[in-house]
Amino acid sequence: MNETTTPPNDTIVLRRIDPARNMARYYALTLEPTLFGEVAVMRHWGRIGTRGRSKSCFLGPMEAARTALRRQAERKRRRGYGTADLSSFPYLPEPLSP
C-alpha cells in the first residue's frame, strides 16, 4: 500500500461482504476537529458504492475520542467486518492530521 491508500491511525475503514446474503457493507470511523478545539468521532456506513449515512459523536479530548474509535471498530469486527482499503471509499472526508 502506498501513502494515499494507507489510512492514518485515526481512520478505520471496515467492510463486510457476504454474497449469499446479498450483503456489501462498509463502516468507516474518523476523528475530526470541532469548532471548540475538541474532537468528534464521525461514523460513516452504508452499502458499498453508495454515500450511505453518517453520524458524529462529540467526545472532547483526543484520547477519549481515540478510545471510542477503537471500541466501535472492535464491535464491528466481532460482527464480521474486516479491514478495507481507504481508496475504495473516495467520498469519505479527509482524515484528521496529527
Short mmCIF file of N, CA and C in Angstrom, two decimals:
data_model
loop_
_atom_site.label_atom_id
_atom_site.label_comp_id
_atom_site.label_asym_id
_atom_site.label_seq_id
_atom_site.Cartn_x
_atom_site.Cartn_y
_atom_site.Cartn_z
N MET A 1 0.84 -1.18 0.00
CA MET A 1 0.00 0.00 0.00
C MET A 1 0.88 1.24 0.00
N ASN A 2 0.44 2.26 -0.69
CA ASN A 2 1.22 3.48 -0.70
C ASN A 2 0.61 4.51 0.25
N GLU A 3 1.20 5.70 0.27
CA GLU A 3 0.78 6.72 1.21
C GLU A 3 -0.66 7.17 1.02
N THR A 4 -1.16 7.18 -0.21
CA THR A 4 -2.51 7.67 -0.46
C THR A 4 -3.59 6.67 -0.08
N THR A 5 -3.25 5.40 0.06
CA THR A 5 -4.27 4.41 0.40
C THR A 5 -4.14 3.87 1.81
N THR A 6 -3.08 4.23 2.53
CA THR A 6 -2.91 3.76 3.89
C THR A 6 -3.60 4.72 4.84
N PRO A 7 -4.62 4.27 5.55
CA PRO A 7 -5.29 5.18 6.47
C PRO A 7 -4.41 5.49 7.67
N PRO A 8 -4.45 6.73 8.16
CA PRO A 8 -3.70 7.05 9.36
C PRO A 8 -4.33 6.35 10.57
N ASN A 9 -3.68 6.44 11.71
CA ASN A 9 -4.17 5.77 12.91
C ASN A 9 -5.56 6.22 13.32
N ASP A 10 -5.96 7.42 12.93
CA ASP A 10 -7.24 7.96 13.35
C ASP A 10 -8.35 7.74 12.33
N THR A 11 -8.13 6.84 11.38
CA THR A 11 -9.15 6.46 10.41
C THR A 11 -9.19 4.95 10.32
N ILE A 12 -10.38 4.39 10.48
CA ILE A 12 -10.54 2.95 10.36
C ILE A 12 -11.65 2.71 9.35
N VAL A 13 -11.36 1.93 8.33
CA VAL A 13 -12.35 1.59 7.30
C VAL A 13 -12.53 0.08 7.32
N LEU A 14 -13.78 -0.35 7.48
CA LEU A 14 -14.11 -1.77 7.54
C LEU A 14 -15.15 -2.09 6.48
N ARG A 15 -15.22 -3.36 6.10
CA ARG A 15 -16.26 -3.78 5.17
C ARG A 15 -16.69 -5.20 5.50
N ARG A 16 -17.89 -5.51 5.08
CA ARG A 16 -18.44 -6.86 5.27
C ARG A 16 -19.15 -7.24 3.99
N ILE A 17 -18.69 -8.32 3.37
CA ILE A 17 -19.28 -8.79 2.11
C ILE A 17 -19.69 -10.24 2.29
N ASP A 18 -20.96 -10.51 1.99
CA ASP A 18 -21.49 -11.87 2.05
C ASP A 18 -22.42 -12.05 0.85
N PRO A 19 -21.90 -12.61 -0.27
CA PRO A 19 -22.72 -12.75 -1.47
C PRO A 19 -23.98 -13.59 -1.25
N ALA A 20 -23.92 -14.58 -0.37
CA ALA A 20 -25.08 -15.43 -0.13
C ALA A 20 -26.25 -14.63 0.46
N ARG A 21 -25.94 -13.57 1.18
CA ARG A 21 -26.98 -12.73 1.79
C ARG A 21 -27.15 -11.40 1.05
N ASN A 22 -26.49 -11.26 -0.12
CA ASN A 22 -26.52 -10.02 -0.89
C ASN A 22 -26.09 -8.83 -0.02
N MET A 23 -25.05 -9.04 0.77
CA MET A 23 -24.58 -8.03 1.70
C MET A 23 -23.24 -7.48 1.24
N ALA A 24 -23.15 -6.17 1.11
CA ALA A 24 -21.90 -5.50 0.77
C ALA A 24 -21.91 -4.17 1.52
N ARG A 25 -21.42 -4.18 2.74
CA ARG A 25 -21.50 -3.00 3.61
C ARG A 25 -20.11 -2.45 3.93
N TYR A 26 -20.08 -1.17 4.23
CA TYR A 26 -18.86 -0.55 4.73
C TYR A 26 -19.17 0.19 6.02
N TYR A 27 -18.14 0.41 6.80
CA TYR A 27 -18.26 1.15 8.05
C TYR A 27 -16.94 1.87 8.25
N ALA A 28 -16.97 3.17 8.33
CA ALA A 28 -15.74 3.95 8.49
C ALA A 28 -15.83 4.84 9.71
N LEU A 29 -14.73 4.96 10.42
CA LEU A 29 -14.63 5.81 11.60
C LEU A 29 -13.48 6.78 11.39
N THR A 30 -13.73 8.05 11.62
CA THR A 30 -12.67 9.05 11.51
C THR A 30 -12.77 10.01 12.69
N LEU A 31 -11.66 10.64 13.01
CA LEU A 31 -11.64 11.69 14.03
C LEU A 31 -11.59 13.03 13.31
N GLU A 32 -12.44 13.96 13.74
CA GLU A 32 -12.48 15.28 13.12
C GLU A 32 -12.52 16.34 14.20
N PRO A 33 -11.87 17.48 13.95
CA PRO A 33 -11.87 18.56 14.95
C PRO A 33 -13.23 19.25 14.99
N THR A 34 -13.58 19.78 16.15
CA THR A 34 -14.79 20.59 16.29
C THR A 34 -14.39 22.06 16.33
N LEU A 35 -15.36 22.93 16.31
CA LEU A 35 -15.08 24.37 16.36
C LEU A 35 -14.52 24.80 17.71
N PHE A 36 -14.69 23.98 18.73
CA PHE A 36 -14.29 24.35 20.08
C PHE A 36 -12.99 23.68 20.51
N GLY A 37 -12.24 23.15 19.57
CA GLY A 37 -10.95 22.55 19.87
C GLY A 37 -11.02 21.14 20.41
N GLU A 38 -12.19 20.55 20.38
CA GLU A 38 -12.33 19.16 20.81
C GLU A 38 -12.33 18.26 19.59
N VAL A 39 -12.56 16.98 19.81
CA VAL A 39 -12.53 16.02 18.72
C VAL A 39 -13.85 15.25 18.69
N ALA A 40 -14.35 15.01 17.50
CA ALA A 40 -15.57 14.22 17.31
C ALA A 40 -15.22 12.95 16.54
N VAL A 41 -15.91 11.88 16.89
CA VAL A 41 -15.79 10.63 16.12
C VAL A 41 -16.91 10.65 15.09
N MET A 42 -16.53 10.57 13.81
CA MET A 42 -17.51 10.52 12.73
C MET A 42 -17.64 9.07 12.28
N ARG A 43 -18.88 8.60 12.21
CA ARG A 43 -19.15 7.25 11.73
C ARG A 43 -19.86 7.36 10.39
N HIS A 44 -19.39 6.62 9.41
CA HIS A 44 -19.99 6.58 8.07
C HIS A 44 -20.29 5.11 7.77
N TRP A 45 -21.49 4.83 7.28
CA TRP A 45 -21.83 3.44 6.98
C TRP A 45 -22.84 3.38 5.86
N GLY A 46 -22.92 2.22 5.23
CA GLY A 46 -23.89 2.02 4.17
C GLY A 46 -23.49 0.88 3.26
N ARG A 47 -24.19 0.76 2.16
CA ARG A 47 -23.87 -0.25 1.16
C ARG A 47 -22.69 0.24 0.33
N ILE A 48 -21.76 -0.65 0.03
CA ILE A 48 -20.60 -0.29 -0.77
C ILE A 48 -21.08 0.24 -2.12
N GLY A 49 -20.52 1.37 -2.54
CA GLY A 49 -20.91 2.01 -3.78
C GLY A 49 -21.88 3.16 -3.58
N THR A 50 -22.33 3.38 -2.34
CA THR A 50 -23.23 4.49 -2.05
C THR A 50 -22.57 5.43 -1.05
N ARG A 51 -23.14 6.61 -0.91
CA ARG A 51 -22.63 7.56 0.09
C ARG A 51 -23.03 7.14 1.50
N GLY A 52 -24.11 6.41 1.62
CA GLY A 52 -24.53 5.92 2.92
C GLY A 52 -24.97 7.02 3.87
N ARG A 53 -24.77 6.77 5.14
CA ARG A 53 -25.18 7.70 6.19
C ARG A 53 -23.99 8.04 7.05
N SER A 54 -24.16 9.07 7.88
CA SER A 54 -23.09 9.41 8.81
C SER A 54 -23.68 9.98 10.09
N LYS A 55 -22.89 9.88 11.14
CA LYS A 55 -23.31 10.37 12.44
C LYS A 55 -22.05 10.80 13.19
N SER A 56 -22.15 11.90 13.94
CA SER A 56 -21.00 12.34 14.72
C SER A 56 -21.30 12.22 16.21
N CYS A 57 -20.26 11.96 16.96
CA CYS A 57 -20.36 11.83 18.41
C CYS A 57 -19.25 12.69 19.00
N PHE A 58 -19.61 13.73 19.74
CA PHE A 58 -18.62 14.65 20.30
C PHE A 58 -18.10 14.10 21.62
N LEU A 59 -16.78 13.95 21.69
CA LEU A 59 -16.20 13.29 22.85
C LEU A 59 -15.20 14.12 23.62
N GLY A 60 -14.83 15.25 23.17
CA GLY A 60 -13.89 16.08 23.92
C GLY A 60 -12.45 15.83 23.55
N PRO A 61 -11.63 15.45 24.52
CA PRO A 61 -10.19 15.32 24.27
C PRO A 61 -9.85 14.17 23.31
N MET A 62 -8.68 14.26 22.71
CA MET A 62 -8.23 13.30 21.70
C MET A 62 -8.20 11.87 22.23
N GLU A 63 -7.70 11.65 23.42
CA GLU A 63 -7.60 10.28 23.94
C GLU A 63 -8.96 9.63 24.11
N ALA A 64 -9.96 10.37 24.58
CA ALA A 64 -11.31 9.83 24.72
C ALA A 64 -11.87 9.46 23.35
N ALA A 65 -11.61 10.29 22.36
CA ALA A 65 -12.09 10.02 21.01
C ALA A 65 -11.41 8.79 20.41
N ARG A 66 -10.10 8.68 20.61
CA ARG A 66 -9.39 7.50 20.08
C ARG A 66 -9.86 6.22 20.74
N THR A 67 -10.13 6.27 22.03
CA THR A 67 -10.64 5.09 22.74
C THR A 67 -12.00 4.69 22.18
N ALA A 68 -12.88 5.65 21.98
CA ALA A 68 -14.21 5.37 21.42
C ALA A 68 -14.09 4.81 20.01
N LEU A 69 -13.18 5.35 19.22
CA LEU A 69 -12.96 4.89 17.85
C LEU A 69 -12.55 3.42 17.86
N ARG A 70 -11.61 3.06 18.70
CA ARG A 70 -11.14 1.67 18.78
C ARG A 70 -12.24 0.72 19.27
N ARG A 71 -13.00 1.15 20.25
CA ARG A 71 -14.08 0.30 20.78
C ARG A 71 -15.14 0.02 19.72
N GLN A 72 -15.54 1.06 19.01
CA GLN A 72 -16.56 0.88 17.97
C GLN A 72 -16.05 -0.03 16.86
N ALA A 73 -14.79 0.13 16.47
CA ALA A 73 -14.21 -0.73 15.43
C ALA A 73 -14.18 -2.18 15.90
N GLU A 74 -13.84 -2.40 17.15
CA GLU A 74 -13.80 -3.77 17.68
C GLU A 74 -15.19 -4.41 17.68
N ARG A 75 -16.22 -3.62 18.00
CA ARG A 75 -17.60 -4.15 17.95
C ARG A 75 -17.94 -4.62 16.54
N LYS A 76 -17.58 -3.82 15.56
CA LYS A 76 -17.88 -4.18 14.17
C LYS A 76 -17.08 -5.41 13.73
N ARG A 77 -15.84 -5.50 14.15
CA ARG A 77 -15.03 -6.68 13.80
C ARG A 77 -15.63 -7.95 14.39
N ARG A 78 -16.18 -7.86 15.59
CA ARG A 78 -16.84 -9.04 16.19
C ARG A 78 -18.07 -9.45 15.39
N ARG A 79 -18.65 -8.52 14.65
CA ARG A 79 -19.83 -8.83 13.84
C ARG A 79 -19.48 -9.24 12.41
N GLY A 80 -18.21 -9.45 12.14
CA GLY A 80 -17.82 -9.97 10.83
C GLY A 80 -17.21 -8.97 9.87
N TYR A 81 -17.02 -7.73 10.28
CA TYR A 81 -16.39 -6.74 9.41
C TYR A 81 -14.89 -6.95 9.41
N GLY A 82 -14.27 -6.72 8.26
CA GLY A 82 -12.82 -6.82 8.12
C GLY A 82 -12.25 -5.51 7.62
N THR A 83 -10.96 -5.35 7.72
CA THR A 83 -10.29 -4.12 7.30
C THR A 83 -10.41 -3.94 5.79
N ALA A 84 -10.65 -2.72 5.37
CA ALA A 84 -10.78 -2.39 3.95
C ALA A 84 -9.77 -1.32 3.58
N ASP A 85 -9.55 -1.16 2.29
CA ASP A 85 -8.63 -0.17 1.76
C ASP A 85 -9.34 1.18 1.67
N LEU A 86 -8.73 2.22 2.20
CA LEU A 86 -9.32 3.56 2.21
C LEU A 86 -9.61 4.07 0.80
N SER A 87 -8.82 3.67 -0.19
CA SER A 87 -9.02 4.16 -1.56
C SER A 87 -10.32 3.64 -2.17
N SER A 88 -10.92 2.62 -1.57
CA SER A 88 -12.18 2.08 -2.07
C SER A 88 -13.36 3.00 -1.75
N PHE A 89 -13.12 4.00 -0.90
CA PHE A 89 -14.20 4.86 -0.43
C PHE A 89 -13.80 6.33 -0.60
N PRO A 90 -13.79 6.83 -1.85
CA PRO A 90 -13.31 8.19 -2.11
C PRO A 90 -14.19 9.29 -1.53
N TYR A 91 -15.43 8.99 -1.15
CA TYR A 91 -16.34 10.01 -0.67
C TYR A 91 -16.23 10.24 0.83
N LEU A 92 -15.35 9.54 1.53
CA LEU A 92 -15.14 9.80 2.94
C LEU A 92 -14.36 11.09 3.10
N PRO A 93 -14.57 11.82 4.20
CA PRO A 93 -13.83 13.06 4.41
C PRO A 93 -12.35 12.80 4.65
N GLU A 94 -11.54 13.82 4.44
CA GLU A 94 -10.10 13.71 4.70
C GLU A 94 -9.89 13.46 6.18
N PRO A 95 -8.99 12.55 6.55
CA PRO A 95 -8.75 12.26 7.96
C PRO A 95 -8.07 13.42 8.68
N LEU A 96 -8.26 13.45 9.98
CA LEU A 96 -7.65 14.45 10.85
C LEU A 96 -6.15 14.21 10.90
N SER A 97 -5.36 15.24 10.65
CA SER A 97 -3.91 15.08 10.72
C SER A 97 -3.44 15.31 12.15
N PRO A 98 -2.32 14.65 12.54
CA PRO A 98 -1.86 14.76 13.92
C PRO A 98 -1.42 16.15 14.31
#
